[in-house]
mmCIF file with all atom_site columns, N, CA and C in Angstrom:
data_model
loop_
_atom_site.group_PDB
_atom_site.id
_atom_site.type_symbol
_atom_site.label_atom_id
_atom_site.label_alt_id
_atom_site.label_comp_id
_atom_site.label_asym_id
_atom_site.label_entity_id
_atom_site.label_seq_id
_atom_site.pdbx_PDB_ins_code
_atom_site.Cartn_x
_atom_site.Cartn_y
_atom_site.Cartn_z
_atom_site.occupancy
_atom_site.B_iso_or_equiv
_atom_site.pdbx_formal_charge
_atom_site.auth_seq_id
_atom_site.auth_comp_id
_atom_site.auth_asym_id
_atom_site.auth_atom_id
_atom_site.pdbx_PDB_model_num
ATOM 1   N N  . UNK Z 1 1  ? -13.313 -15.796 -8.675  1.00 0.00 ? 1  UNK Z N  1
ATOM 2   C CA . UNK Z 1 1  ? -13.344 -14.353 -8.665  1.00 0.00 ? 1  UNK Z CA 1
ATOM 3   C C  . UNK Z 1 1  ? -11.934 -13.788 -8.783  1.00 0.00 ? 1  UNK Z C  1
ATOM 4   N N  . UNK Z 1 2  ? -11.411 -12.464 -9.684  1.00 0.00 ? 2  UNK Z N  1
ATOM 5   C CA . UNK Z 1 2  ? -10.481 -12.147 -9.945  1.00 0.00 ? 2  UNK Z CA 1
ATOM 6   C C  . UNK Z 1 2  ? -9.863  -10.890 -8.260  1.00 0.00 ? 2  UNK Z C  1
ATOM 7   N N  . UNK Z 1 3  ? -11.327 -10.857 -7.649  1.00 0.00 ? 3  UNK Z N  1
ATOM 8   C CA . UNK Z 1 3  ? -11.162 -9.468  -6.742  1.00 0.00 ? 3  UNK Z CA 1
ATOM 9   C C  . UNK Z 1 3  ? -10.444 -10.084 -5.855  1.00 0.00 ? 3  UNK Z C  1
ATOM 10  N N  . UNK Z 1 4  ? -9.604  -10.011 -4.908  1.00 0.00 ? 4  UNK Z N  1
ATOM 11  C CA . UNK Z 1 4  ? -9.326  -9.923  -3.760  1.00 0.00 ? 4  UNK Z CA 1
ATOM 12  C C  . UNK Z 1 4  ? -10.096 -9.401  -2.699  1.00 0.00 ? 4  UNK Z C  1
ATOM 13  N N  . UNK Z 1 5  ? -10.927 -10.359 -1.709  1.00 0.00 ? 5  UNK Z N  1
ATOM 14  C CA . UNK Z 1 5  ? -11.623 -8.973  -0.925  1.00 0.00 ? 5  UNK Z CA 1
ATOM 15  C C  . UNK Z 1 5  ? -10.902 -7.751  -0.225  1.00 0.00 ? 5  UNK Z C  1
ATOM 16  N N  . UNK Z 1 6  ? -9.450  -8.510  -0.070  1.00 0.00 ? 6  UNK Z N  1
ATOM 17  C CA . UNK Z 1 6  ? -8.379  -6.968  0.808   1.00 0.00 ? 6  UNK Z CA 1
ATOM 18  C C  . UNK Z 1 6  ? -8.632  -5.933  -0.104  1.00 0.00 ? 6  UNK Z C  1
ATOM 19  N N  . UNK Z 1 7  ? -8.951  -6.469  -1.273  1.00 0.00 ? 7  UNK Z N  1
ATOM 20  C CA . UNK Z 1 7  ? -8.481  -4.834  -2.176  1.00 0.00 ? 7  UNK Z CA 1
ATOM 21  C C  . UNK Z 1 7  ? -9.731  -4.190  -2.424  1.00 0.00 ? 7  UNK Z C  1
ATOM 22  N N  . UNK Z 1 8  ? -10.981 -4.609  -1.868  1.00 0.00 ? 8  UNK Z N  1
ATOM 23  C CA . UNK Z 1 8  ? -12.230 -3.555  -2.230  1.00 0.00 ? 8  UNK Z CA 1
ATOM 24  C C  . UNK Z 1 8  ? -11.688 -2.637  -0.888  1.00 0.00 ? 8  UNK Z C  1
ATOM 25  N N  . UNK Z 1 9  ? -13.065 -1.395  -1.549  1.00 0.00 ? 9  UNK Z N  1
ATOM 26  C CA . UNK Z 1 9  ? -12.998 -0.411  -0.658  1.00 0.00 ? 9  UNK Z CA 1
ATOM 27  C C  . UNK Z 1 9  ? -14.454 -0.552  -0.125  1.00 0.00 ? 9  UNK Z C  1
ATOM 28  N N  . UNK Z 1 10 ? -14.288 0.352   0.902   1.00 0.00 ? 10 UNK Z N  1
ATOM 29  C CA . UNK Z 1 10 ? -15.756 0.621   1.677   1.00 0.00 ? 10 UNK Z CA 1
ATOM 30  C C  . UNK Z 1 10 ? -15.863 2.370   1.700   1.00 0.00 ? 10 UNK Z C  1
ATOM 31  N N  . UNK Z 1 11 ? -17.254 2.002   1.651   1.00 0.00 ? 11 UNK Z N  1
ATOM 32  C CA . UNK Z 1 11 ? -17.777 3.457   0.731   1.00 0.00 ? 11 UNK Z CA 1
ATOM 33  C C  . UNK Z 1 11 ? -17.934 3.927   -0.184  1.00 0.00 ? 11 UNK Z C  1
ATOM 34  N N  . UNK Z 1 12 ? -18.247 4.885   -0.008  1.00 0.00 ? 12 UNK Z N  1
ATOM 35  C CA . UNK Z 1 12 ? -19.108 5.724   -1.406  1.00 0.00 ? 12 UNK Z CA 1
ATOM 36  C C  . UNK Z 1 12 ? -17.856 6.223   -2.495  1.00 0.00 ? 12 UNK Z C  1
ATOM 37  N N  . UNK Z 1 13 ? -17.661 5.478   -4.013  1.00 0.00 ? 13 UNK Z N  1
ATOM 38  C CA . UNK Z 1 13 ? -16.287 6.198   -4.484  1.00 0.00 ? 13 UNK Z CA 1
ATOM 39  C C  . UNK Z 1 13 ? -16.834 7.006   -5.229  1.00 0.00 ? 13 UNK Z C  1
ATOM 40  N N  . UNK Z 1 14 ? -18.048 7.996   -5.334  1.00 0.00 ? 14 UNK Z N  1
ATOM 41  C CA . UNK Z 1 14 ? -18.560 9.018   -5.328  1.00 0.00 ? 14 UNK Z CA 1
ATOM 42  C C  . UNK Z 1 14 ? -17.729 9.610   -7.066  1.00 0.00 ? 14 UNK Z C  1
ATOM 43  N N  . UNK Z 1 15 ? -18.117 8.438   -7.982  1.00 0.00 ? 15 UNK Z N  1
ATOM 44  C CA . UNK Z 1 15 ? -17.728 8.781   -9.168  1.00 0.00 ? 15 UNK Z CA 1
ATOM 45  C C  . UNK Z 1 15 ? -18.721 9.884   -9.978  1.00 0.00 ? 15 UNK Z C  1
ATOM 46  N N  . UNK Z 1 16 ? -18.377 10.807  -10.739 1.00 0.00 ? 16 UNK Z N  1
ATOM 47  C CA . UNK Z 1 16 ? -19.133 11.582  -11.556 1.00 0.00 ? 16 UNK Z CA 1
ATOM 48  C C  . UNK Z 1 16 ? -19.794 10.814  -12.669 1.00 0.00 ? 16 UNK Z C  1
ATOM 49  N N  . UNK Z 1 17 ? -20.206 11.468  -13.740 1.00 0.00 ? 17 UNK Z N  1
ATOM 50  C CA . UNK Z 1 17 ? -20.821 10.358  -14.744 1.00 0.00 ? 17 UNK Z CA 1
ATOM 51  C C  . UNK Z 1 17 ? -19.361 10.179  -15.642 1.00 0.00 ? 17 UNK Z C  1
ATOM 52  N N  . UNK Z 1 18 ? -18.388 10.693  -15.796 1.00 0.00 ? 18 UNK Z N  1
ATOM 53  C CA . UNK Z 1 18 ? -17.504 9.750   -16.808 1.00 0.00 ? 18 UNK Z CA 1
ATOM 54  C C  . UNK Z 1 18 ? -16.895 8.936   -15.923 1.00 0.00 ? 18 UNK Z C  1
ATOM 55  N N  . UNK Z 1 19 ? -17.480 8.557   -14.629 1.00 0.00 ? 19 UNK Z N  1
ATOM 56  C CA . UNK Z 1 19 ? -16.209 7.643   -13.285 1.00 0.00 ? 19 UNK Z CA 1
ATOM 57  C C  . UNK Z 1 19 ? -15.138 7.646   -13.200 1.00 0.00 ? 19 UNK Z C  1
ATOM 58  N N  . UNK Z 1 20 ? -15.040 9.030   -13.153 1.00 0.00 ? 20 UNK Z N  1
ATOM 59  C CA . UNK Z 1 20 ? -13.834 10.188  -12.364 1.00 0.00 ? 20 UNK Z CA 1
ATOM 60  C C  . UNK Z 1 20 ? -14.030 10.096  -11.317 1.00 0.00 ? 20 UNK Z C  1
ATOM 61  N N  . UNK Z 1 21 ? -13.273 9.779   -9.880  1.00 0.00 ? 21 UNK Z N  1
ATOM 62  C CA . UNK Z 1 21 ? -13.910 10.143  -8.874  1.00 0.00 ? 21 UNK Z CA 1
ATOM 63  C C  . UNK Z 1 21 ? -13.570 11.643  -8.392  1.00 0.00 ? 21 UNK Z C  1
ATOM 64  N N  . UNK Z 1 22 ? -14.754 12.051  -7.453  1.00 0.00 ? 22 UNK Z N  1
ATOM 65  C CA . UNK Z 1 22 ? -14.108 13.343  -6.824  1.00 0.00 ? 22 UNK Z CA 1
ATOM 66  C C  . UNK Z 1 22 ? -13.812 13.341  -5.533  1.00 0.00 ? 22 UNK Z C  1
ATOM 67  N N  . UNK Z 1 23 ? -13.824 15.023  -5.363  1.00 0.00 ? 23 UNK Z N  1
ATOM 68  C CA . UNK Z 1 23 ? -13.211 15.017  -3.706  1.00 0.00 ? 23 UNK Z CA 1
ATOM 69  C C  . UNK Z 1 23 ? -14.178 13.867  -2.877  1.00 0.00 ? 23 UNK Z C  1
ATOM 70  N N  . UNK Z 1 24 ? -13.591 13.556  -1.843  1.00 0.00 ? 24 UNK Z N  1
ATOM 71  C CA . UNK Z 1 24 ? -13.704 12.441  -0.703  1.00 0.00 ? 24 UNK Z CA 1
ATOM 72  C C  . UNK Z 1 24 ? -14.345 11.130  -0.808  1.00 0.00 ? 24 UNK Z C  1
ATOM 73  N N  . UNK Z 1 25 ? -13.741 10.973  -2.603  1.00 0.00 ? 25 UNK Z N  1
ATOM 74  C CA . UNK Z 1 25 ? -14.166 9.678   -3.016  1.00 0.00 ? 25 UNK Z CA 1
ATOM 75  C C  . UNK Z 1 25 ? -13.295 8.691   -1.768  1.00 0.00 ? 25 UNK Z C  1
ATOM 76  N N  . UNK Z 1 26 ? -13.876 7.263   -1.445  1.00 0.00 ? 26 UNK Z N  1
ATOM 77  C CA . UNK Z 1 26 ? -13.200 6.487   -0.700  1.00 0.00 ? 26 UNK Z CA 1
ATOM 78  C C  . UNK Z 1 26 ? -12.031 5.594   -1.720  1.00 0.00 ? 26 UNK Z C  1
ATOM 79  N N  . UNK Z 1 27 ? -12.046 5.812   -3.492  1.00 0.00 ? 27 UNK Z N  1
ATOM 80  C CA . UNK Z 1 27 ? -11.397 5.765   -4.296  1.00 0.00 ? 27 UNK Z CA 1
ATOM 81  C C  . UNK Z 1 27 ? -9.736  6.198   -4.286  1.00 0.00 ? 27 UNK Z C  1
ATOM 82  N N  . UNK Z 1 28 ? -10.017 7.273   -3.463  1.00 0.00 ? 28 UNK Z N  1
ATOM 83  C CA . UNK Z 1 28 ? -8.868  7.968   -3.673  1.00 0.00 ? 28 UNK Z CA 1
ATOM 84  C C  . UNK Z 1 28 ? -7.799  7.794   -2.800  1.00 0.00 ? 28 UNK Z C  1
ATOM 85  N N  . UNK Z 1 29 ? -6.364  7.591   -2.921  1.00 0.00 ? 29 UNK Z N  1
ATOM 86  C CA . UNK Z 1 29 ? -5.385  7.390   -2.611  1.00 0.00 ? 29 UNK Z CA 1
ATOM 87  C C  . UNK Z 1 29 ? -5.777  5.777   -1.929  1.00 0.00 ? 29 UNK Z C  1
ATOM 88  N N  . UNK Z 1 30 ? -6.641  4.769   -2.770  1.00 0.00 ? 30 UNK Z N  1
ATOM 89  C CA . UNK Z 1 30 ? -6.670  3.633   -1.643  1.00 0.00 ? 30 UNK Z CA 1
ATOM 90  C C  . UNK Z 1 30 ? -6.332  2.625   -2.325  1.00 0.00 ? 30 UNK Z C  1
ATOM 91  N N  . UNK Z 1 31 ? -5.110  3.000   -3.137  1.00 0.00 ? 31 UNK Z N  1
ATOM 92  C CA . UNK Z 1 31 ? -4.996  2.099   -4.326  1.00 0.00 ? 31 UNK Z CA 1
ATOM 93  C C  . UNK Z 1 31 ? -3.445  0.962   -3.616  1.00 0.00 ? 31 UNK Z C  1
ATOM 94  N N  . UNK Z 1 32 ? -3.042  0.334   -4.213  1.00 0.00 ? 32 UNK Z N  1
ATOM 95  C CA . UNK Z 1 32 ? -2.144  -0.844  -3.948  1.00 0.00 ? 32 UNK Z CA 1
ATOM 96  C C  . UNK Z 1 32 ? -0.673  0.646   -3.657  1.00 0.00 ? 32 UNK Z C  1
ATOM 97  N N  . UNK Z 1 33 ? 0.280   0.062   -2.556  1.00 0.00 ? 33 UNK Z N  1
ATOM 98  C CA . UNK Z 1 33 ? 1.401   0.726   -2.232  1.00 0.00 ? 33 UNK Z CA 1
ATOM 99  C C  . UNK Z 1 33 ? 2.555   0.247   -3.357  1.00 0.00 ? 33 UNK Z C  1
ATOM 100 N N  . UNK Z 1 34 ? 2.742   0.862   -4.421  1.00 0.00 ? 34 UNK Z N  1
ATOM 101 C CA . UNK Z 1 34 ? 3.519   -0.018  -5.464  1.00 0.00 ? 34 UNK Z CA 1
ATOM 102 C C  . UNK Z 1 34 ? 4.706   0.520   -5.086  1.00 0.00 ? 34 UNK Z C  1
ATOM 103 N N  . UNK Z 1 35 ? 4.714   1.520   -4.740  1.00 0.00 ? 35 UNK Z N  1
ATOM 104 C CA . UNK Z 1 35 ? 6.007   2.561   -4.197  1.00 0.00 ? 35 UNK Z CA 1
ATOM 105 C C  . UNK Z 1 35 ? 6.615   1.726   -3.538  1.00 0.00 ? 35 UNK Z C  1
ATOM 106 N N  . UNK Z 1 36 ? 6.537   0.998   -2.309  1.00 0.00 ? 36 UNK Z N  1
ATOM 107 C CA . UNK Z 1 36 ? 7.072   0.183   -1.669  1.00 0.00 ? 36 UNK Z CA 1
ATOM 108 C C  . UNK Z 1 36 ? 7.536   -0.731  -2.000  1.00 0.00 ? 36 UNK Z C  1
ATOM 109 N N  . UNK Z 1 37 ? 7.333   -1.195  -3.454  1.00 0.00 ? 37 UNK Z N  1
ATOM 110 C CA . UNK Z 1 37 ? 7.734   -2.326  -4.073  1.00 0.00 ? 37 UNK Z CA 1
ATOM 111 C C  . UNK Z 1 37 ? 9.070   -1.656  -5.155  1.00 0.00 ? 37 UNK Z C  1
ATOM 112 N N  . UNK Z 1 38 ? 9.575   -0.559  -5.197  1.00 0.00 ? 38 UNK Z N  1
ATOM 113 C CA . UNK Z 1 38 ? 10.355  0.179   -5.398  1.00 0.00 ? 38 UNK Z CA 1
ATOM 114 C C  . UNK Z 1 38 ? 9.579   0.529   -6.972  1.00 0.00 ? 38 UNK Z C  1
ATOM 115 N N  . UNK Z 1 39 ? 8.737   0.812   -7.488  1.00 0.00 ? 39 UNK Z N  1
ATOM 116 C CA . UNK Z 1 39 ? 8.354   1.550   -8.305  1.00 0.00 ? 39 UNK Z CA 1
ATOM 117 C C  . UNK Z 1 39 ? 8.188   2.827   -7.718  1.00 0.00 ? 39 UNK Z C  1
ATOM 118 N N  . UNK Z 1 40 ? 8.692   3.848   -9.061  1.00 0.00 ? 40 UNK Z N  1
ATOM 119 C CA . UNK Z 1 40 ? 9.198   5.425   -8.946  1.00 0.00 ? 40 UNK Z CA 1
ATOM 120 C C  . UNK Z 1 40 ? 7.863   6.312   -9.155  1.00 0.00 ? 40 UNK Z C  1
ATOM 121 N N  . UNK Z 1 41 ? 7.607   6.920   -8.250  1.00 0.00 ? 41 UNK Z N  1
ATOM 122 C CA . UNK Z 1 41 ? 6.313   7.466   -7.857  1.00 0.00 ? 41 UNK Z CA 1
ATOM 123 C C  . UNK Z 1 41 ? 6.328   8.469   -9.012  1.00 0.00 ? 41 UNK Z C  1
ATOM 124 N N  . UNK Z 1 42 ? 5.257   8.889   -9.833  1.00 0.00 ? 42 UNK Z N  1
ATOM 125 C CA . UNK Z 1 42 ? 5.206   9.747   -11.182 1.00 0.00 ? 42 UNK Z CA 1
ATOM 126 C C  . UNK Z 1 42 ? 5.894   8.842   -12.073 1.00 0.00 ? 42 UNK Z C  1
ATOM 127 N N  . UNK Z 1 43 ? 6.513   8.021   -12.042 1.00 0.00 ? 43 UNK Z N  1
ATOM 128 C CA . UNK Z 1 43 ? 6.566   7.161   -13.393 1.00 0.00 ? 43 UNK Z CA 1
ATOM 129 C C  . UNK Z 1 43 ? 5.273   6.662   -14.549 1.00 0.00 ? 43 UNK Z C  1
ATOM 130 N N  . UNK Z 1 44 ? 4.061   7.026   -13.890 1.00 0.00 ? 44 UNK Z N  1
ATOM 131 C CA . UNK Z 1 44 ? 2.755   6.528   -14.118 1.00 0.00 ? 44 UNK Z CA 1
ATOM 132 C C  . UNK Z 1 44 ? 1.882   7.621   -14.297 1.00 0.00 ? 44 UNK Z C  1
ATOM 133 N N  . UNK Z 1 45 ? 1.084   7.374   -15.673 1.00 0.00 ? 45 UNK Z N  1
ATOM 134 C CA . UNK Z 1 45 ? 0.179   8.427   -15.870 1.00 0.00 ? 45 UNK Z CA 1
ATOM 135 C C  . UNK Z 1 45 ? -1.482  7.770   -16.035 1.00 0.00 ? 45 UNK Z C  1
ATOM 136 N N  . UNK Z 1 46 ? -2.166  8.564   -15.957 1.00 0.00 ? 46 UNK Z N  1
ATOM 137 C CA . UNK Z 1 46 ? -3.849  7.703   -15.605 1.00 0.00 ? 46 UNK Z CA 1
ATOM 138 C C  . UNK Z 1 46 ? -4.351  7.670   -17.486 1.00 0.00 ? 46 UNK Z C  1
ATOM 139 N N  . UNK Z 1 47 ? -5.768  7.522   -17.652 1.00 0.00 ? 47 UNK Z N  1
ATOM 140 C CA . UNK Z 1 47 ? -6.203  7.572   -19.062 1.00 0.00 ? 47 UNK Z CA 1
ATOM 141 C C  . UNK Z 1 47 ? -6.578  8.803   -19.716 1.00 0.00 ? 47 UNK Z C  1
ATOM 142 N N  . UNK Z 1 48 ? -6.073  10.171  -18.766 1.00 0.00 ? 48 UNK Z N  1
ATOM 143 C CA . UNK Z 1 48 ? -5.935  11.379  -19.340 1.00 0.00 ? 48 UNK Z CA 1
ATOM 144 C C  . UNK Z 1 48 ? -4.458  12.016  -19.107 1.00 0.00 ? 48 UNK Z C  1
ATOM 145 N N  . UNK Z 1 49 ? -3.557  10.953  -19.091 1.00 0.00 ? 49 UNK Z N  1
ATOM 146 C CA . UNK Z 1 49 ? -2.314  12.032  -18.785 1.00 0.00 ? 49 UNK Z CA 1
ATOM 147 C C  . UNK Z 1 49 ? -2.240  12.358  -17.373 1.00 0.00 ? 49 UNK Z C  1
ATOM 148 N N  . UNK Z 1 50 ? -2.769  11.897  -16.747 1.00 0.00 ? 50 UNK Z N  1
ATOM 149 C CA . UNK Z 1 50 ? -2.690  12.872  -14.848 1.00 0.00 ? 50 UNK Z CA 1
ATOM 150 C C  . UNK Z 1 50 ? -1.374  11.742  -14.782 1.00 0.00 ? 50 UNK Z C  1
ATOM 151 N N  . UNK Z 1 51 ? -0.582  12.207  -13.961 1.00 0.00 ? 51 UNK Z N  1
ATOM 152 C CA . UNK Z 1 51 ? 0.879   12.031  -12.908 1.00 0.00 ? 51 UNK Z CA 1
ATOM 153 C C  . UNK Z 1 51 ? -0.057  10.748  -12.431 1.00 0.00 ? 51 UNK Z C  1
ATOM 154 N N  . UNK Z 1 52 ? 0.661   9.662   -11.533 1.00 0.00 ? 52 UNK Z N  1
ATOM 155 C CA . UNK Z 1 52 ? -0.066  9.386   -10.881 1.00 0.00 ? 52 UNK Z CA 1
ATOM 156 C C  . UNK Z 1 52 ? 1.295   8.321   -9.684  1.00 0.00 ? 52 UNK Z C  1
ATOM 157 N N  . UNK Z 1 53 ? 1.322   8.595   -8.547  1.00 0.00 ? 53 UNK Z N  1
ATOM 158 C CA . UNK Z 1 53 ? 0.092   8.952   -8.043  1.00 0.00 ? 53 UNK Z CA 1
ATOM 159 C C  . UNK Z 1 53 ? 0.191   10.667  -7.799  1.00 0.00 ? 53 UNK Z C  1
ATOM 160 N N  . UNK Z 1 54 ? -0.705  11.086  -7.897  1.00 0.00 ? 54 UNK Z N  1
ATOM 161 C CA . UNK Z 1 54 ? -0.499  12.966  -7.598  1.00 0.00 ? 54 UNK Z CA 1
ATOM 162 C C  . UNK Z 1 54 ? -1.114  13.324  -5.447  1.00 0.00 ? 54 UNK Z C  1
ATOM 163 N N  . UNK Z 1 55 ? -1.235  12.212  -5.200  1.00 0.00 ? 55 UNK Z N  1
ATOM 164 C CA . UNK Z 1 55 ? -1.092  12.461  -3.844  1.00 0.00 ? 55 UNK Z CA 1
ATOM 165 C C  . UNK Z 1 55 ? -0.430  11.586  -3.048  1.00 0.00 ? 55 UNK Z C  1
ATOM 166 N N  . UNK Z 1 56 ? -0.909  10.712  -1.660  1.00 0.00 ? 56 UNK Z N  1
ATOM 167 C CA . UNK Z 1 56 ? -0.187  10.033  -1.192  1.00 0.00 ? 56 UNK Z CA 1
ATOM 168 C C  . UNK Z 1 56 ? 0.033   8.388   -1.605  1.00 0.00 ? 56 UNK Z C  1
ATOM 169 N N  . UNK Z 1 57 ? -1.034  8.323   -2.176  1.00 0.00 ? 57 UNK Z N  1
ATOM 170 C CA . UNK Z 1 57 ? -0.795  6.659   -2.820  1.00 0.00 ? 57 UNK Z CA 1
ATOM 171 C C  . UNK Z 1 57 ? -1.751  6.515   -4.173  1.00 0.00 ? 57 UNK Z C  1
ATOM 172 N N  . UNK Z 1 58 ? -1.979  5.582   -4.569  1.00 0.00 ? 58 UNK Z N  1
ATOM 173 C CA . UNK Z 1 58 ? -2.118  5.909   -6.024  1.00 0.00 ? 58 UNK Z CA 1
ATOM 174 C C  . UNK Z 1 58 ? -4.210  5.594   -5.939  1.00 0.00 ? 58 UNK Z C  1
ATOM 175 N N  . UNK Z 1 59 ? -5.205  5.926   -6.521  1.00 0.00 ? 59 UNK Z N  1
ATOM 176 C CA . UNK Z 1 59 ? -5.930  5.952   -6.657  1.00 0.00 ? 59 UNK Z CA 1
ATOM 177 C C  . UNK Z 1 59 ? -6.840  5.051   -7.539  1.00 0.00 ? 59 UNK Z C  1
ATOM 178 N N  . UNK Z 1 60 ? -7.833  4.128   -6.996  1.00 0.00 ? 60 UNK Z N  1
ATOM 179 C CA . UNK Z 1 60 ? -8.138  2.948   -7.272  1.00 0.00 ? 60 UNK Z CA 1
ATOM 180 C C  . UNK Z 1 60 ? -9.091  3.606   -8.449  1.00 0.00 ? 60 UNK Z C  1
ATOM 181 N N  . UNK Z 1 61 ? -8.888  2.935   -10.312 1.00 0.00 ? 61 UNK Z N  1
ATOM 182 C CA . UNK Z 1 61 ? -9.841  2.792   -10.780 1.00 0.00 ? 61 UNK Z CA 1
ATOM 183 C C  . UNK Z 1 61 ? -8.798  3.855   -12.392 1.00 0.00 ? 61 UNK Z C  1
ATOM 184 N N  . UNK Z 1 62 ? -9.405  4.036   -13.284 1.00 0.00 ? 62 UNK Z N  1
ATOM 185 C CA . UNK Z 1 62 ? -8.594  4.264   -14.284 1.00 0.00 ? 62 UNK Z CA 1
ATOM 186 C C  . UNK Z 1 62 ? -8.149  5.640   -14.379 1.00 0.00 ? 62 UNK Z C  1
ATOM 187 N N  . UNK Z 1 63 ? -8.811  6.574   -13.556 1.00 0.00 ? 63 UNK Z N  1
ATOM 188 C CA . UNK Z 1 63 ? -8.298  8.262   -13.436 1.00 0.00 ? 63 UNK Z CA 1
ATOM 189 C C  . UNK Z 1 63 ? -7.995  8.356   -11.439 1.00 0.00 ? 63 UNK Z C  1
ATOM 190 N N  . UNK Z 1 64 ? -6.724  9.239   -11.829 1.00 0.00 ? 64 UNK Z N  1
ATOM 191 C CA . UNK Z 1 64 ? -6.442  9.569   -10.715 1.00 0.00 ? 64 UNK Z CA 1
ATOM 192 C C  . UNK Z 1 64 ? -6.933  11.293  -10.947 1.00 0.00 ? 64 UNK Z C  1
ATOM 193 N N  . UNK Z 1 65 ? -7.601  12.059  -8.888  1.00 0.00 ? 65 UNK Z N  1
ATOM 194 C CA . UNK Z 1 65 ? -7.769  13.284  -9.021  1.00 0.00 ? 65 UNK Z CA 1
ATOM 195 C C  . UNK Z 1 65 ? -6.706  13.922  -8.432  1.00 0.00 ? 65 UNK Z C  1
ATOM 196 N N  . UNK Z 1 66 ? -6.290  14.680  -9.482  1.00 0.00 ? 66 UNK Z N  1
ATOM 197 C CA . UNK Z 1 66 ? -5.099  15.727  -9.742  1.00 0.00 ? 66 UNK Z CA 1
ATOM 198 C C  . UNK Z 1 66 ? -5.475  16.718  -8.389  1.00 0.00 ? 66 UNK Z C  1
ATOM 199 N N  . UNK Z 1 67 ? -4.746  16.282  -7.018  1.00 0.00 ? 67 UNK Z N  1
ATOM 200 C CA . UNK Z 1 67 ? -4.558  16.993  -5.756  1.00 0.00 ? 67 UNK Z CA 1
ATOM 201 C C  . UNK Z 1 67 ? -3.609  17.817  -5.485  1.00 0.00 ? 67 UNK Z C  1
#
């Protein structure tokens, strides 16, 4: 298996139908701390152009929601 179990989430990531997630997806901000690894926070954009991360950590899955 490629997953790591540390890196699933628990809960609902409450994706829309294009699997965007929205508000109080468990998706959101629960993505890997890359920042800490000294990558420059907004150096990174999602598969529409969003900043990312645009809140406190970066958001698991191919769109981040623009907070």
């Amino acid at each position: 298996s490629f997953a790591d179990p540390a890196d699933q989430i628990a809960g609902d990531p409450m994706l829309d139908g294009a699997y965007q997630p929205q508000a109080g997806s468990a998706a959101i901000n629960a993505g890997a701390d890359v920042i800490s690894l000294g990558i420059v926070a907004g150096s990174f954009t999602d598969s529409q152009g969003v900043v990312r991360p645009s809140g406190g950590a970066f958001d698991i899955g191919a769109f981040e929601l623009a907070e």
